[in-house]
Coordinates of C-alpha atoms in Angstrom, one line a residue:
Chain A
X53 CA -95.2 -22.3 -43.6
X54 CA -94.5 -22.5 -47.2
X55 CA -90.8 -23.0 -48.4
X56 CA -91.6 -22.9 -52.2
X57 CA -89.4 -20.3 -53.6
X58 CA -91.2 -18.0 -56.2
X59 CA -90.2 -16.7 -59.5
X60 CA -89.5 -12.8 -57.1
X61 CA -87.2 -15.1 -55.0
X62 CA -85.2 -16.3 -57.7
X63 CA -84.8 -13.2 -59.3
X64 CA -83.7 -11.7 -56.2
X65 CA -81.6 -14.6 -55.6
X66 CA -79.5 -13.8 -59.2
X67 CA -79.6 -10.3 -58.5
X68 CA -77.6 -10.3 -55.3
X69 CA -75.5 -13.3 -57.1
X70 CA -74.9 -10.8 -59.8
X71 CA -73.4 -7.7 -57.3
X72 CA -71.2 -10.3 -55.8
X73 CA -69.6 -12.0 -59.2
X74 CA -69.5 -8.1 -60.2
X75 CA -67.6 -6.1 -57.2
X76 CA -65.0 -9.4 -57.3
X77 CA -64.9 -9.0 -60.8
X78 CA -63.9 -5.1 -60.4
X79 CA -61.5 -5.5 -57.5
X80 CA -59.8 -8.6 -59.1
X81 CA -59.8 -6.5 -62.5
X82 CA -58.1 -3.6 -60.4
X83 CA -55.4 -4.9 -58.4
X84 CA -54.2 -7.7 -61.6
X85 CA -52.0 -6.5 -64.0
X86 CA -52.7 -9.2 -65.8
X87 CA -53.5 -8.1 -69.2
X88 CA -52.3 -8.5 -72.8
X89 CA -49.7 -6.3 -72.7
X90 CA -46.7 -6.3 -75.2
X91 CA -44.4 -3.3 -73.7
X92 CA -43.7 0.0 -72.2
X93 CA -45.0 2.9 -73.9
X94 CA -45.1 6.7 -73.5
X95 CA -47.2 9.9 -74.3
X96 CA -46.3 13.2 -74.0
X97 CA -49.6 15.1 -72.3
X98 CA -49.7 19.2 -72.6
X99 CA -51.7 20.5 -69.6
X100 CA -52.4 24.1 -70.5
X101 CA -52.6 27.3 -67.6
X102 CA -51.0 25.7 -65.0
X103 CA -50.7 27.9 -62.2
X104 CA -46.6 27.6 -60.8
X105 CA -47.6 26.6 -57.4
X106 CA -49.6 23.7 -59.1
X107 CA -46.9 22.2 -60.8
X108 CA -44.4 22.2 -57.9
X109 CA -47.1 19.7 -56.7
X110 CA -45.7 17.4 -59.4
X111 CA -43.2 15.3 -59.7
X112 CA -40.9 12.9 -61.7
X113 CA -41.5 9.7 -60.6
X114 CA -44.7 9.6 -59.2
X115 CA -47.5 7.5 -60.2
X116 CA -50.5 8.7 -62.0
X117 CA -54.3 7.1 -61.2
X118 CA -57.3 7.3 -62.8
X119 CA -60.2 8.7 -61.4
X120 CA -61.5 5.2 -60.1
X121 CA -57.9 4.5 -59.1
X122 CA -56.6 2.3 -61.7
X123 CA -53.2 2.3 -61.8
X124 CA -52.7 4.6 -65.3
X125 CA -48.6 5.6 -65.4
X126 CA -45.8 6.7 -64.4
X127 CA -44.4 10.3 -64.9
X128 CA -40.8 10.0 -66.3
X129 CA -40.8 14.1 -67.1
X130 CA -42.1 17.2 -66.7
X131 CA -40.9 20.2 -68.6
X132 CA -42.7 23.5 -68.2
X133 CA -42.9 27.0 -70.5
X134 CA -45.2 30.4 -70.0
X135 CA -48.7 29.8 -70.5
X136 CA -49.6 30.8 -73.9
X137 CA -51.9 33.7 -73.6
X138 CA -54.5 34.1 -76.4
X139 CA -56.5 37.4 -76.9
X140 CA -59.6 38.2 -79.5
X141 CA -60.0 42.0 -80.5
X142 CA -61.8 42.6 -83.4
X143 CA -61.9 39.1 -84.8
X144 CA -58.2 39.3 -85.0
X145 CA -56.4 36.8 -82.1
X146 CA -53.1 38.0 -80.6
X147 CA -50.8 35.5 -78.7
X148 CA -48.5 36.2 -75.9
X149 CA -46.0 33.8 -73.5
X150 CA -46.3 36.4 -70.8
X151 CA -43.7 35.0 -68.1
X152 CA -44.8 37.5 -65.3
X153 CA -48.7 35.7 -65.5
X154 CA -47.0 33.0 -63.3
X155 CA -48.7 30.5 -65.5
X156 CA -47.3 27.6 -67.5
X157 CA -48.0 25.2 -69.8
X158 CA -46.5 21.8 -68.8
X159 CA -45.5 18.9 -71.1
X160 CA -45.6 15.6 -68.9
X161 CA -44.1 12.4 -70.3
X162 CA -46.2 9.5 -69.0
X163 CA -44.6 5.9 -69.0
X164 CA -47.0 2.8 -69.2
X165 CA -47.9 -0.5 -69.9
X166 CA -49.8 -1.1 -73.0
X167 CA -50.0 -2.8 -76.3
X168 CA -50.7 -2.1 -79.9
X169 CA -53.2 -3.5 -81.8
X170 CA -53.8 -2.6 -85.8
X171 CA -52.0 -0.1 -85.0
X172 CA -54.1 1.8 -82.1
X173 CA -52.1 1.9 -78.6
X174 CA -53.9 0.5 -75.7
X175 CA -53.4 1.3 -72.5
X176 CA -53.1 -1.7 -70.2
X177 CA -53.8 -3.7 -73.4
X178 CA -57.8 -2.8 -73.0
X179 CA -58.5 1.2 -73.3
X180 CA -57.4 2.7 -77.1
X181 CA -55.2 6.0 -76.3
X182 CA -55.1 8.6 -79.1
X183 CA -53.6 11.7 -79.8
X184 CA -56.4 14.9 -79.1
X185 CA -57.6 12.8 -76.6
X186 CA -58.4 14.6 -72.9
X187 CA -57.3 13.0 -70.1
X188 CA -57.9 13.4 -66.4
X189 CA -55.5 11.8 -64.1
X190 CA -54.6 12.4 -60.6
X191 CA -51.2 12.0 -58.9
X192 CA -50.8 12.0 -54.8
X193 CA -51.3 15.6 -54.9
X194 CA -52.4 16.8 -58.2
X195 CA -55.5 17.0 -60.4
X196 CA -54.2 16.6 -64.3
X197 CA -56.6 17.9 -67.3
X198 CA -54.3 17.1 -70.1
X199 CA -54.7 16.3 -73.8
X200 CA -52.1 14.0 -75.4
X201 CA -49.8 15.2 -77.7
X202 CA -47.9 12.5 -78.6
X203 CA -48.3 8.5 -77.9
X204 CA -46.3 5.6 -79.1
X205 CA -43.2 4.1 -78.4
X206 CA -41.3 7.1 -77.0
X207 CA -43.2 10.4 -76.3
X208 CA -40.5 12.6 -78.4
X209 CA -39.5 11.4 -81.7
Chain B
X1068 CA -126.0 -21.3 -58.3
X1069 CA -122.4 -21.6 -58.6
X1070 CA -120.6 -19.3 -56.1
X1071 CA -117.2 -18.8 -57.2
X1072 CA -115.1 -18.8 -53.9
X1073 CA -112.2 -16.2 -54.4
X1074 CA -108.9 -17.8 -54.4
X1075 CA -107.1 -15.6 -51.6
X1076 CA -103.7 -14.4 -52.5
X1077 CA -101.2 -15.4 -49.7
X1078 CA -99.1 -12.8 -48.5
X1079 CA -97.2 -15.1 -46.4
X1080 CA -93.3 -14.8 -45.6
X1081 CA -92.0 -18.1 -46.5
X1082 CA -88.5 -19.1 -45.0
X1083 CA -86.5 -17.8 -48.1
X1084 CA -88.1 -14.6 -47.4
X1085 CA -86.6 -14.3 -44.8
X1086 CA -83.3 -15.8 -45.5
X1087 CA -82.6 -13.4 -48.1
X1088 CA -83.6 -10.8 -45.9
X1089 CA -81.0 -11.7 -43.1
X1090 CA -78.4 -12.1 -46.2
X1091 CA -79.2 -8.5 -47.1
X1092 CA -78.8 -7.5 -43.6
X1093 CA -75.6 -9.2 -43.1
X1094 CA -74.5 -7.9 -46.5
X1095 CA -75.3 -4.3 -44.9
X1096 CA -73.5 -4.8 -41.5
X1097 CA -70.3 -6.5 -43.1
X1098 CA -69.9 -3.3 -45.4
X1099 CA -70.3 -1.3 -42.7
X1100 CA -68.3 -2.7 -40.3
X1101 CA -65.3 -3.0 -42.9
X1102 CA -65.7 1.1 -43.7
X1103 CA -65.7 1.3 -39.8
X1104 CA -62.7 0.1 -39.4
X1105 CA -61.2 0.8 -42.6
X1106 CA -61.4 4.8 -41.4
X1107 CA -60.4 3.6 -38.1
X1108 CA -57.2 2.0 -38.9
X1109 CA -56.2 5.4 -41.5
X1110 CA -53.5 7.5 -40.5
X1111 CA -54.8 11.5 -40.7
X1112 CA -52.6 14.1 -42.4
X1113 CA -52.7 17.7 -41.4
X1114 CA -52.5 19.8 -45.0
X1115 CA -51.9 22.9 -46.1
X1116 CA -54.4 23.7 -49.2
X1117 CA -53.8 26.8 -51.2
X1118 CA -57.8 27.9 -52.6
X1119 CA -57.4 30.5 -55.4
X1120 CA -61.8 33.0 -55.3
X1121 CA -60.9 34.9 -58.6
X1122 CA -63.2 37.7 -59.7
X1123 CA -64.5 38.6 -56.0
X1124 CA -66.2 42.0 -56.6
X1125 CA -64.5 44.9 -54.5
X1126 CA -67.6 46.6 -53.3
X1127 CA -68.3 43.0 -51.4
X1128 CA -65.3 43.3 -50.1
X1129 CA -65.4 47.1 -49.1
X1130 CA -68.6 46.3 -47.8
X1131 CA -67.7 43.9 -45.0
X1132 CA -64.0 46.2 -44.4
X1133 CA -61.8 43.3 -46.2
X1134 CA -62.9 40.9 -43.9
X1135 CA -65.6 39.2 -46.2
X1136 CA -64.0 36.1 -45.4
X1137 CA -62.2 36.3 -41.8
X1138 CA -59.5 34.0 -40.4
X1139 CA -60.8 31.2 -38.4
X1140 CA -63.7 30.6 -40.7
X1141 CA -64.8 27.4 -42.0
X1142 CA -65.1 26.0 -45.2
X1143 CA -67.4 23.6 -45.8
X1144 CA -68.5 21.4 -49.2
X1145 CA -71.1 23.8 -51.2
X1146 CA -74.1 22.2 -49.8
X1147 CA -73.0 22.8 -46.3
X1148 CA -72.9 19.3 -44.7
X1149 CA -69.4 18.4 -44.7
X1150 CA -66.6 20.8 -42.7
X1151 CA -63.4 20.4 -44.8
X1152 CA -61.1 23.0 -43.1
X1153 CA -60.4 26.3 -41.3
X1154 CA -59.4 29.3 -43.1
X1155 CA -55.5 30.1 -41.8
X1156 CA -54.4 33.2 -43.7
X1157 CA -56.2 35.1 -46.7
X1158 CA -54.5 37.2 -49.1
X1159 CA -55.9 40.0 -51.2
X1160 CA -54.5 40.2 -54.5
X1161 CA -55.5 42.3 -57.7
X1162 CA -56.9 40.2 -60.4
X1163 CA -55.2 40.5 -63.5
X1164 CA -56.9 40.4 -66.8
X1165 CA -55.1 40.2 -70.5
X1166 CA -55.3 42.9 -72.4
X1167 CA -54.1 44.0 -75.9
X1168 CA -52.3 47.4 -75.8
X1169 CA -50.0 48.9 -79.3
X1170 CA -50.7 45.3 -80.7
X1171 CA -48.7 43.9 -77.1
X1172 CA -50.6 41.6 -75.2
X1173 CA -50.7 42.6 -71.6
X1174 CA -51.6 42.5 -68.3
X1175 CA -53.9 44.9 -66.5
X1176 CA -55.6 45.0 -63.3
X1177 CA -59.1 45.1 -63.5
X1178 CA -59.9 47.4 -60.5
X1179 CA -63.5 46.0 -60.3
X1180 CA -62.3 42.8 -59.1
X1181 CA -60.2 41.0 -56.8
X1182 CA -58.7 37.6 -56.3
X1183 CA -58.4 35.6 -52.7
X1184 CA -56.0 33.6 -52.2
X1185 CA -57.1 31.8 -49.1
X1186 CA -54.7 29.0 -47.2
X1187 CA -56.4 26.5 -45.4
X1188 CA -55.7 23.8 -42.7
X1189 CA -57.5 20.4 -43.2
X1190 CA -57.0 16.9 -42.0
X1191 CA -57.1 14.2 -44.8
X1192 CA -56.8 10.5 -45.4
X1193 CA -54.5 9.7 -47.7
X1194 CA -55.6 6.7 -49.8
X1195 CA -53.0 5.2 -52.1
X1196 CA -54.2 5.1 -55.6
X1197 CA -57.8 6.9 -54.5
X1198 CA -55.6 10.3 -53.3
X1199 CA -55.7 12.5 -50.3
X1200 CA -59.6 12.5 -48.7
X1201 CA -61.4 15.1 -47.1
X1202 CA -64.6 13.8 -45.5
X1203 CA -64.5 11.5 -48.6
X1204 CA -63.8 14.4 -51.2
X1205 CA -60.7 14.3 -53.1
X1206 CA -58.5 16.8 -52.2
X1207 CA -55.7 17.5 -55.3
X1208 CA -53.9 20.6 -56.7
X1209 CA -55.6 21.8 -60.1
X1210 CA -58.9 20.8 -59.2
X1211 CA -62.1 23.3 -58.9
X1212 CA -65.1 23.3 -56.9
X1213 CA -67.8 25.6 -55.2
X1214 CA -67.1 25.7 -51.4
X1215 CA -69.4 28.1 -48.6
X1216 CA -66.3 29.9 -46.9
X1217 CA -67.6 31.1 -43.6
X1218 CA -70.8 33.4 -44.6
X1219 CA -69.5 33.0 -48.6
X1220 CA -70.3 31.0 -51.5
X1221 CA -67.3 30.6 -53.6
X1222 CA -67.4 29.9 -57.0
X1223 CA -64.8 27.9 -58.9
X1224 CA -62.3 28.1 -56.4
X1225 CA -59.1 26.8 -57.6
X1226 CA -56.9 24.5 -55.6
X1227 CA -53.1 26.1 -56.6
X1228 CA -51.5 23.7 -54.0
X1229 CA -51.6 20.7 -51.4
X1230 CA -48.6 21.1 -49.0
X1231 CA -48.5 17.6 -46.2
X1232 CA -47.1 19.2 -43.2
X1233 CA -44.5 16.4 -41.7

């Protein structure tokens, strides 16, 4: 029997060399917050048509994950107003804040670890945060689609 | 005359063959074994989901006497294979559309159309950071998805709420 490894072998070799150094690599990247950092920032995150029963599901205090479960924040408050209604007749658009629709629009302050780099905020000191920007975040109970508002030092100036 | 004598291509397993093969195989049974006993060792939490069918059309539901989706039925991912739930209590509700009326912006019931409000019992997995799981599926207020109800196929159902009864 032959014991000369072949060029397959090796390759084969590096490839299941390269899923091990990379699933360590992920969960060591997960669970260490061990990144260049410089302070604790906040945005302010409007998620639109909310329906009430929804945003009981929420609370202050609670952390928010991303969808692969990185640690993203934590919600220091949630304030809530009617869901602004828009209608198109005729090319004309009408708005409305129609309390009985039992929908809101909720403004949630998110408190987090990140740093600022020529002037761009960086959550966790890696990923660039921006204001427009959507975001999809998940607390114990909820699903949040929001789109920043606000980000930098404090979410209200 | 030469005769060429064909060089035979050896399709031999040589002992790194197989010792990669048992490292894949070990790889495989390790993974599973820690899932195994990962779901094992997980607490289970009964839940109370809230699932929001707007736009159902009323003659469906006239047609099967209101009961187009009875109690006790069981609602499963959209492809069928997984069983999230049982259906506990379903509400019928008028679904509401905005409408402008003397330059007012209001609401009116469309009578074509209903809305079900369907509560649902499921057991899930709460995981930490990676939410509440249902047969793997993350189960979170404000989310969407098609789900097959009993006998129905709804359409961007809307989870309004996830209650964990103590």
């Amino acid at each position: 029997m032959k014991r000369r490894l072949n060029g397959t072998d090796y390759f084969l070799i590096l490839l299941l060399l390269c899923c091990a150094v990379g699933s360590v690599w992920r969960v060591w990247d997960l669970r260490s917050g061990e990144r260049a950092t410089d302070g604790e920032y906040e945005l302010l995150a409007e998620w639109k048509n909310v329906d009430k029963r929804t945003a009981d599901c929420l609370s202050v205090g609670e952390t928010l994950y991303t969808a692969s479960g990185e640690r993203f924040g934590r919600v220091s408050a949630v304030t809530a107003s009617p869901a602004v209604l828009t209608v198109l007749v005729g090319g004309e658009i009408y708005q409305a804040q129609p309390v009985e629709s039992g929908r809101l629009d909720l403004f949630v302050t998110v408190q987090f670890e990140g740093g600022k780099r020529g002037g761009v905020i960086l959550h966790a000191g890696s990923t660039p945060l921006a204001v427009g920007e959507s975001l999809r975040l998940y607390s114990e109970r909820c699903e949040l689609s929001c789109k920043i508002i606000f980000c930098g030092e404090q979410a209200l100036p | 005359m030469k005769i060429k004598k064909r060089k035979e291509r050896s399709l031999r397993v040589t002992l790194a063959d197989v010792l990669l093969i048992l490292l894949a195989l070990l790889a495989v049974l390790l993974g599973g074994i820690y899932l195994y006993t990962r779901q094992k060792g997980e607490a289970e939490v009964e839940l109370l989901c809230l699932l929001r069918v707007p736009s159902v059309e009323r003659s469906l539901l006239e047609a099967h006497d209101e009961m187009l989706i009875p109690e006790g039925s069981v609602v499963r991912t959209e492809n069928g294979t997984a069983e999230l739930g049982v259906v506990r209590e379903v509400r019928v509700l008028p679904h509401e559309r905005a409408v402008l009326r003397d330059g007012e912006v209001k609401w009116l019931a469309d009578e074509a159309v209903r809305d079900l409000e369907i509560v649902v019992r499921m057991r899930g997995i709460p995981r930490g950071s990676d939410g509440i799981r249902v047969k793997d599926l993350r189960i979170a207020a404000g989310g969407q998805g098609t789900f097959r109800i009993g006998n129905y196929l709804a359409r961007s159902a809307e989870l309004l709420s996830v209650e964990v009864i103590p």
